[in-house]
Each structure stands twice: as C-alpha cells, then as structure tokens.
Amino acid sequence: MTTFTPRLSEQVQRLRPSSTIAVTARALELQRAGVDVLSMAAGEPDFDTPPHVVAAAKAAIDAGRTRYTQVQGIPELREAIAAKLLRENGLTYTPDQVTVGNGGKQSLFNAFFALLDPGDEVLIPSPYWVSYPEMVRFAGGVPVAVPTRPEDAYRLDPDVLRAAVTPRTKMIVLNSPGNPTGAVFPEATLRAVADLAQERGLMIVTDEMYEHIIYDHAHVSIARFAPDHTLTVNGASKAYAMTGWRIGYAAGPLPVIRAMNAIQGQSTSNASSVSQWAAVAAIQDSRAFIEMARGKFQQRRDRIVAGLNALGFPTPTPDGAFYVLADTSRIHTDELEAARIMLDDARVAVVPGTDFLAPGRVRLSYATSLEQIEAVLERLAGL
Ligand SMILES: Cc1ncc(COP(=O)(O)O)c(C=O)c1O
C-alpha cells in the first residue's frame, strides 16, 4: 500500500501560525493539570446576551423562522441596521447597501476578497488585530503596517499614513476603538484620512466593532467624511455580548455590497436565521445594556491601568475597547518570554504582542470581573 500525503494549497501554507498558540496551549496544559490560571486573554465581553435578545431568538424558533434567508440578510435586519447607522452614526444607507455576514470576521473577509487584486497594498495602522494582515494576504493583497506609538496612546499620525501610500496602495484599514491598543482616532485624524482617500482614490475599510465600548469620547464614523470611499464594518459580538451568535455586517457603496453578497452566496449563504432575528432586537433597543457594560468596562480599565503602572509595567490609558498593552520589559525584553514568565510564575495568561506588532508588550483583556483584576494584580506584584 502506498502512502499519500495531501499537498496543501500554497495559499494556506502562507497563513502564519499564531505565536499566541504556544502560550495558550501552555495555559490549557496548566489548567488541565489543576493549576488555577487566571486568564486575561479573552477577546469577548464577559456578560450574558441581554434577555430581550434571547427572547427574540426563542420567539423566532417558535415561529419557525428556521430556514434559509436571503444571502445578504433578512430585510427586517438590514432595515434595523440602516436605521441604526442613521440614528447613531449619522450615515445614510438604504437596506440594499447593507449586507449581513457570519460575524464581522466574515464581512471583513468578503470585503477583502471583493476589493483586492494580487499585489494591492493595504495600509494597516499597527499594533493591529492579527486577522487583518492574514485576511489581506489570503485575498492576494500585501499588508503594510503603519506604525503608531505608545507615547501617542497609539493614535494614528495622518502624515505617517500619507508617507506610506505608493502607486500600489488600494486600501486603508481603520479600527477605532482598536484591538489591541484601545486607541480612538480623533475626528481631525479621520477627516485627514478621508481627504487622503479621496485625493489618492483609495478605499477605506473601517472596523467599528468596539464603537460602544468607548470612554469620555463620542464615536465618529469616518464614512461621514468620504461615504463613496468607505465600507463600514460592524457587528453584534462586542456591543451586545453576542460573540457566539455570529452576526456581523457591512454598509457601503452598492457595487461593493453586491460583490460581497456574490462571494457569500457561494460560500456560507446567510448568517443563522435565528441569530438574525435576535440581532434585530439587539440593534433596535440595547441602550440600557450598552450603558451598563460601558460603565463596568470603564471601572475595570481605570483599575487595571493604575495597577499595572504602579507595578512597573508602563501601560497607556486606552480610550476604548477592553484591552491594554502593558510594557513588560521590566521582567524580560522579549514579550514571548515575558508572557511565559507571567504564566509560569504568576499563573496569569496574557497574549504576547508579537503578532500585533507590539514588541516588548503583552495584551491583557479586562473583559473580566474587578475581583479577577485585583487577583491578577496581586499575582503580578510577585514578579
Ligand atoms: C477588531 C475586531 N474586529 C472584528 C472582530 C470579529 O468579531 P466577530 O467576527 O465576532 O463579529 C474582532 C473580534 O475579536 C475584533 O477584535
């Protein structure tokens, strides 16, 4: 009998294995061995989905809303999203200019495949969410990091962005509030980026997933300044504590939305019908939940930033999202080693900044209770 080894596609071989895997695997190993590890690695709110959203999903099941839907999403949801974008973001879109995917992740994936040709350069402010460069590469594009600095609280400098534009540049990806930096870009920066896009004929893909998790600032959507150049991506995961329901969406110029629908129609079809009905309830009325979550996240942010700085881990104060990037050079210059020391010696799981392009830093998520944050700070004090 001959042995046969399937040859994987070149495309998939170019996907980079995540350097966080080693730390995550070690954390799981320790947990399985009965060691009580405190994880600060979560990428999701620790709250339950609000009850009125759960009730809407149950009602949808009972009403038999369990079949395929339109690829781009049920009209009721796209209408609710268009109304939300007008009410909360000052953006005018028809429901046809909205497409619903299986999480913001799929909407982003569809967007890159709809817009990128081989060799197209995509500017991404760094530190960045690791999926952007991977998805861009997957779609044939070339990710180009545009660095931001901790001393600027990781806010993008539009002049640095402008200097990175080449004749091959096709797109700018923005993520404000950002993962992993928590940075919120001021309106003047967004206007400057919009001007640049208009001047150089670039597309902006703006990921506004964390828009409601923002402190002392009002969220501003860049689509207000360059609507023809902008695709706005958002979703239910972070705002309404619905990570498992897998609802994301995008709104923008009709040809882009149609192309994204065509891609989705040949891949996953529609997002879950039940989740879509749940998302209608979430998007129409979740102000009380959003305010509750924001208040709790802000308390936690204040505690963890103060605590980490006091322990000699310099940490800028983020204006949004639920992550901090702590400088761990006090315990090791290599952030992978620092993360390992935090895990092995303090039993605290964090994500090394390596893949985010945040050298010398680790990411801690504070989507966890104040009690756990206190316990983590106590453990880290021993290092
Ligand atoms: C910046 C950012 N965008 C998008 C997503 C994807 O969210 P989802 O696919 O759950 O909608 C995440 C999740 O971690 C994120 O951090």
mmCIF file with all atom_site columns, N, CA and C and ligand atoms in Angstrom, residues 43-44 102-106 108 129 132 175 177-179 207 209-210 233-238 242-244 246-248 323 363, ligand 1:
data_model
loop_
_atom_site.group_PDB
_atom_site.id
_atom_site.type_symbol
_atom_site.label_atom_id
_atom_site.label_alt_id
_atom_site.label_comp_id
_atom_site.label_asym_id
_atom_site.label_entity_id
_atom_site.label_seq_id
_atom_site.pdbx_PDB_ins_code
_atom_site.Cartn_x
_atom_site.Cartn_y
_atom_site.Cartn_z
_atom_site.occupancy
_atom_site.B_iso_or_equiv
_atom_site.pdbx_formal_charge
_atom_site.auth_seq_id
_atom_site.auth_comp_id
_atom_site.auth_asym_id
_atom_site.auth_atom_id
_atom_site.pdbx_PDB_model_num
ATOM   1   N N  . GLY A 1 43  ? -11.165 37.581 24.231 1.00 0.00 ? 43  GLY A N  1
ATOM   2   C CA . GLY A 1 43  ? -11.479 38.604 23.240 1.00 0.00 ? 43  GLY A CA 1
ATOM   3   C C  . GLY A 1 43  ? -12.967 38.876 23.179 1.00 0.00 ? 43  GLY A C  1
ATOM   4   N N  . GLU A 1 44  ? -13.661 38.622 24.290 1.00 0.00 ? 44  GLU A N  1
ATOM   5   C CA . GLU A 1 44  ? -15.118 38.799 24.243 1.00 0.00 ? 44  GLU A CA 1
ATOM   6   C C  . GLU A 1 44  ? -15.638 39.307 25.582 1.00 0.00 ? 44  GLU A C  1
ATOM   7   N N  . ASN A 1 102 ? -21.624 36.161 8.753  1.00 0.00 ? 102 ASN A N  1
ATOM   8   C CA . ASN A 1 102 ? -21.447 35.329 9.948  1.00 0.00 ? 102 ASN A CA 1
ATOM   9   C C  . ASN A 1 102 ? -20.345 35.931 10.817 1.00 0.00 ? 102 ASN A C  1
ATOM   10  N N  . GLY A 1 103 ? -20.668 37.010 11.489 1.00 0.00 ? 103 GLY A N  1
ATOM   11  C CA . GLY A 1 103 ? -19.677 37.732 12.287 1.00 0.00 ? 103 GLY A CA 1
ATOM   12  C C  . GLY A 1 103 ? -19.008 38.805 11.447 1.00 0.00 ? 103 GLY A C  1
ATOM   13  N N  . GLY A 1 104 ? -18.489 39.796 12.150 1.00 0.00 ? 104 GLY A N  1
ATOM   14  C CA . GLY A 1 104 ? -17.735 40.853 11.477 1.00 0.00 ? 104 GLY A CA 1
ATOM   15  C C  . GLY A 1 104 ? -16.586 40.252 10.695 1.00 0.00 ? 104 GLY A C  1
ATOM   16  N N  . LYS A 1 105 ? -16.058 39.157 11.200 1.00 0.00 ? 105 LYS A N  1
ATOM   17  C CA . LYS A 1 105 ? -14.932 38.494 10.546 1.00 0.00 ? 105 LYS A CA 1
ATOM   18  C C  . LYS A 1 105 ? -15.273 38.105 9.110  1.00 0.00 ? 105 LYS A C  1
ATOM   19  N N  . GLN A 1 106 ? -16.458 37.524 8.927  1.00 0.00 ? 106 GLN A N  1
ATOM   20  C CA . GLN A 1 106 ? -16.797 37.150 7.546  1.00 0.00 ? 106 GLN A CA 1
ATOM   21  C C  . GLN A 1 106 ? -17.039 38.382 6.690  1.00 0.00 ? 106 GLN A C  1
ATOM   22  N N  . LEU A 1 108 ? -15.538 41.213 6.913  1.00 0.00 ? 108 LEU A N  1
ATOM   23  C CA . LEU A 1 108 ? -14.209 41.716 6.534  1.00 0.00 ? 108 LEU A CA 1
ATOM   24  C C  . LEU A 1 108 ? -13.591 40.839 5.445  1.00 0.00 ? 108 LEU A C  1
ATOM   25  N N  . TRP A 1 129 ? -5.016  44.263 14.907 1.00 0.00 ? 129 TRP A N  1
ATOM   26  C CA . TRP A 1 129 ? -5.685  42.970 15.130 1.00 0.00 ? 129 TRP A CA 1
ATOM   27  C C  . TRP A 1 129 ? -5.110  41.996 14.104 1.00 0.00 ? 129 TRP A C  1
ATOM   28  N N  . TYR A 1 132 ? -6.324  41.081 10.304 1.00 0.00 ? 132 TYR A N  1
ATOM   29  C CA . TYR A 1 132 ? -6.287  41.934 9.102  1.00 0.00 ? 132 TYR A CA 1
ATOM   30  C C  . TYR A 1 132 ? -5.184  41.513 8.123  1.00 0.00 ? 132 TYR A C  1
ATOM   31  N N  . ASN A 1 175 ? -9.415  50.834 12.582 1.00 0.00 ? 175 ASN A N  1
ATOM   32  C CA . ASN A 1 175 ? -10.099 50.113 13.650 1.00 0.00 ? 175 ASN A CA 1
ATOM   33  C C  . ASN A 1 175 ? -10.057 50.997 14.895 1.00 0.00 ? 175 ASN A C  1
ATOM   34  N N  . PRO A 1 177 ? -12.641 52.394 18.106 1.00 0.00 ? 177 PRO A N  1
ATOM   35  C CA . PRO A 1 177 ? -11.604 51.979 19.036 1.00 0.00 ? 177 PRO A CA 1
ATOM   36  C C  . PRO A 1 177 ? -10.942 50.684 18.578 1.00 0.00 ? 177 PRO A C  1
ATOM   37  N N  . GLY A 1 178 ? -9.662  50.553 18.904 1.00 0.00 ? 178 GLY A N  1
ATOM   38  C CA . GLY A 1 178 ? -8.872  49.482 18.316 1.00 0.00 ? 178 GLY A CA 1
ATOM   39  C C  . GLY A 1 178 ? -8.549  48.328 19.247 1.00 0.00 ? 178 GLY A C  1
ATOM   40  N N  . ASN A 1 179 ? -8.403  47.172 18.645 1.00 0.00 ? 179 ASN A N  1
ATOM   41  C CA . ASN A 1 179 ? -7.860  45.982 19.294 1.00 0.00 ? 179 ASN A CA 1
ATOM   42  C C  . ASN A 1 179 ? -6.478  45.779 18.676 1.00 0.00 ? 179 ASN A C  1
ATOM   43  N N  . ASP A 1 207 ? -13.425 49.205 10.664 1.00 0.00 ? 207 ASP A N  1
ATOM   44  C CA . ASP A 1 207 ? -13.972 48.180 11.543 1.00 0.00 ? 207 ASP A CA 1
ATOM   45  C C  . ASP A 1 207 ? -14.378 48.875 12.844 1.00 0.00 ? 207 ASP A C  1
ATOM   46  N N  . MET A 1 209 ? -16.304 47.739 15.322 1.00 0.00 ? 209 MET A N  1
ATOM   47  C CA . MET A 1 209 ? -16.828 46.718 16.229 1.00 0.00 ? 209 MET A CA 1
ATOM   48  C C  . MET A 1 209 ? -16.898 47.176 17.690 1.00 0.00 ? 209 MET A C  1
ATOM   49  N N  . TYR A 1 210 ? -15.968 48.053 18.087 1.00 0.00 ? 210 TYR A N  1
ATOM   50  C CA . TYR A 1 210 ? -15.910 48.470 19.504 1.00 0.00 ? 210 TYR A CA 1
ATOM   51  C C  . TYR A 1 210 ? -16.507 49.854 19.709 1.00 0.00 ? 210 TYR A C  1
ATOM   52  N N  . VAL A 1 233 ? -17.743 48.420 8.672  1.00 0.00 ? 233 VAL A N  1
ATOM   53  C CA . VAL A 1 233 ? -17.992 47.051 9.159  1.00 0.00 ? 233 VAL A CA 1
ATOM   54  C C  . VAL A 1 233 ? -18.283 47.127 10.653 1.00 0.00 ? 233 VAL A C  1
ATOM   55  N N  . ASN A 1 234 ? -19.276 46.382 11.075 1.00 0.00 ? 234 ASN A N  1
ATOM   56  C CA . ASN A 1 234 ? -19.639 46.381 12.488 1.00 0.00 ? 234 ASN A CA 1
ATOM   57  C C  . ASN A 1 234 ? -20.300 45.027 12.785 1.00 0.00 ? 234 ASN A C  1
ATOM   58  N N  . GLY A 1 235 ? -20.805 44.858 13.991 1.00 0.00 ? 235 GLY A N  1
ATOM   59  C CA . GLY A 1 235 ? -21.432 43.576 14.294 1.00 0.00 ? 235 GLY A CA 1
ATOM   60  C C  . GLY A 1 235 ? -22.026 43.553 15.681 1.00 0.00 ? 235 GLY A C  1
ATOM   61  N N  . ALA A 1 236 ? -22.621 42.430 16.019 1.00 0.00 ? 236 ALA A N  1
ATOM   62  C CA . ALA A 1 236 ? -23.329 42.306 17.291 1.00 0.00 ? 236 ALA A CA 1
ATOM   63  C C  . ALA A 1 236 ? -22.431 41.781 18.415 1.00 0.00 ? 236 ALA A C  1
ATOM   64  N N  . SER A 1 237 ? -21.263 41.219 18.064 1.00 0.00 ? 237 SER A N  1
ATOM   65  C CA . SER A 1 237 ? -20.462 40.486 19.051 1.00 0.00 ? 237 SER A CA 1
ATOM   66  C C  . SER A 1 237 ? -20.120 41.282 20.299 1.00 0.00 ? 237 SER A C  1
ATOM   67  N N  . LYS A 1 238 ? -19.500 42.435 20.098 1.00 0.00 ? 238 LYS A N  1
ATOM   68  C CA . LYS A 1 238 ? -18.943 43.158 21.249 1.00 0.00 ? 238 LYS A CA 1
ATOM   69  C C  . LYS A 1 238 ? -19.979 44.073 21.876 1.00 0.00 ? 238 LYS A C  1
ATOM   70  N N  . MET A 1 242 ? -22.689 39.201 22.070 1.00 0.00 ? 242 MET A N  1
ATOM   71  C CA . MET A 1 242 ? -23.286 38.159 21.219 1.00 0.00 ? 242 MET A CA 1
ATOM   72  C C  . MET A 1 242 ? -22.224 37.441 20.384 1.00 0.00 ? 242 MET A C  1
ATOM   73  N N  . THR A 1 243 ? -21.059 37.200 20.953 1.00 0.00 ? 243 THR A N  1
ATOM   74  C CA . THR A 1 243 ? -19.972 36.613 20.145 1.00 0.00 ? 243 THR A CA 1
ATOM   75  C C  . THR A 1 243 ? -20.350 35.275 19.511 1.00 0.00 ? 243 THR A C  1
ATOM   76  N N  . GLY A 1 244 ? -21.099 34.466 20.241 1.00 0.00 ? 244 GLY A N  1
ATOM   77  C CA . GLY A 1 244 ? -21.423 33.133 19.717 1.00 0.00 ? 244 GLY A CA 1
ATOM   78  C C  . GLY A 1 244 ? -22.535 33.116 18.682 1.00 0.00 ? 244 GLY A C  1
ATOM   79  N N  . ARG A 1 246 ? -22.770 34.995 16.008 1.00 0.00 ? 246 ARG A N  1
ATOM   80  C CA . ARG A 1 246 ? -22.143 35.213 14.701 1.00 0.00 ? 246 ARG A CA 1
ATOM   81  C C  . ARG A 1 246 ? -22.960 36.117 13.778 1.00 0.00 ? 246 ARG A C  1
ATOM   82  N N  . ILE A 1 247 ? -23.078 37.366 14.187 1.00 0.00 ? 247 ILE A N  1
ATOM   83  C CA . ILE A 1 247 ? -23.715 38.357 13.323 1.00 0.00 ? 247 ILE A CA 1
ATOM   84  C C  . ILE A 1 247 ? -22.775 39.548 13.146 1.00 0.00 ? 247 ILE A C  1
ATOM   85  N N  . GLY A 1 248 ? -22.399 39.793 11.899 1.00 0.00 ? 248 GLY A N  1
ATOM   86  C CA . GLY A 1 248 ? -21.636 40.991 11.555 1.00 0.00 ? 248 GLY A CA 1
ATOM   87  C C  . GLY A 1 248 ? -22.302 41.628 10.350 1.00 0.00 ? 248 GLY A C  1
ATOM   88  N N  . TYR A 1 323 ? -9.019  46.267 26.097 1.00 0.00 ? 323 TYR A N  1
ATOM   89  C CA . TYR A 1 323 ? -7.667  45.714 26.153 1.00 0.00 ? 323 TYR A CA 1
ATOM   90  C C  . TYR A 1 323 ? -6.684  46.793 26.609 1.00 0.00 ? 323 TYR A C  1
ATOM   91  N N  . ARG A 1 363 ? -0.707  41.868 25.759 1.00 0.00 ? 363 ARG A N  1
ATOM   92  C CA . ARG A 1 363 ? -2.083  42.367 25.820 1.00 0.00 ? 363 ARG A CA 1
ATOM   93  C C  . ARG A 1 363 ? -2.835  41.685 26.945 1.00 0.00 ? 363 ARG A C  1
HETATM 94  C C1 . LIG B 2 .   ? -11.090 44.378 15.841 1.00 0.00 ? 1   LIG B C1 1
HETATM 95  C C2 . LIG B 2 .   ? -12.000 43.232 15.664 1.00 0.00 ? 1   LIG B C2 1
HETATM 96  N N1 . LIG B 2 .   ? -12.726 43.136 14.541 1.00 0.00 ? 1   LIG B N1 1
HETATM 97  C C3 . LIG B 2 .   ? -13.546 42.101 14.316 1.00 0.00 ? 1   LIG B C3 1
HETATM 98  C C4 . LIG B 2 .   ? -13.668 41.089 15.233 1.00 0.00 ? 1   LIG B C4 1
HETATM 99  C C5 . LIG B 2 .   ? -14.559 39.936 14.874 1.00 0.00 ? 1   LIG B C5 1
HETATM 100 O O1 . LIG B 2 .   ? -15.739 39.931 15.529 1.00 0.00 ? 1   LIG B O1 1
HETATM 101 P P1 . LIG B 2 .   ? -16.919 38.931 15.106 1.00 0.00 ? 1   LIG B P1 1
HETATM 102 O O2 . LIG B 2 .   ? -16.475 38.092 13.982 1.00 0.00 ? 1   LIG B O2 1
HETATM 103 O O3 . LIG B 2 .   ? -17.218 38.152 16.334 1.00 0.00 ? 1   LIG B O3 1
HETATM 104 O O4 . LIG B 2 .   ? -18.052 39.831 14.721 1.00 0.00 ? 1   LIG B O4 1
HETATM 105 C C6 . LIG B 2 .   ? -12.929 41.132 16.418 1.00 0.00 ? 1   LIG B C6 1
HETATM 106 C C7 . LIG B 2 .   ? -13.015 40.020 17.379 1.00 0.00 ? 1   LIG B C7 1
HETATM 107 O O5 . LIG B 2 .   ? -12.174 39.796 18.204 1.00 0.00 ? 1   LIG B O5 1
HETATM 108 C C8 . LIG B 2 .   ? -12.085 42.230 16.636 1.00 0.00 ? 1   LIG B C8 1
HETATM 109 O O6 . LIG B 2 .   ? -11.348 42.322 17.749 1.00 0.00 ? 1   LIG B O6 1
#
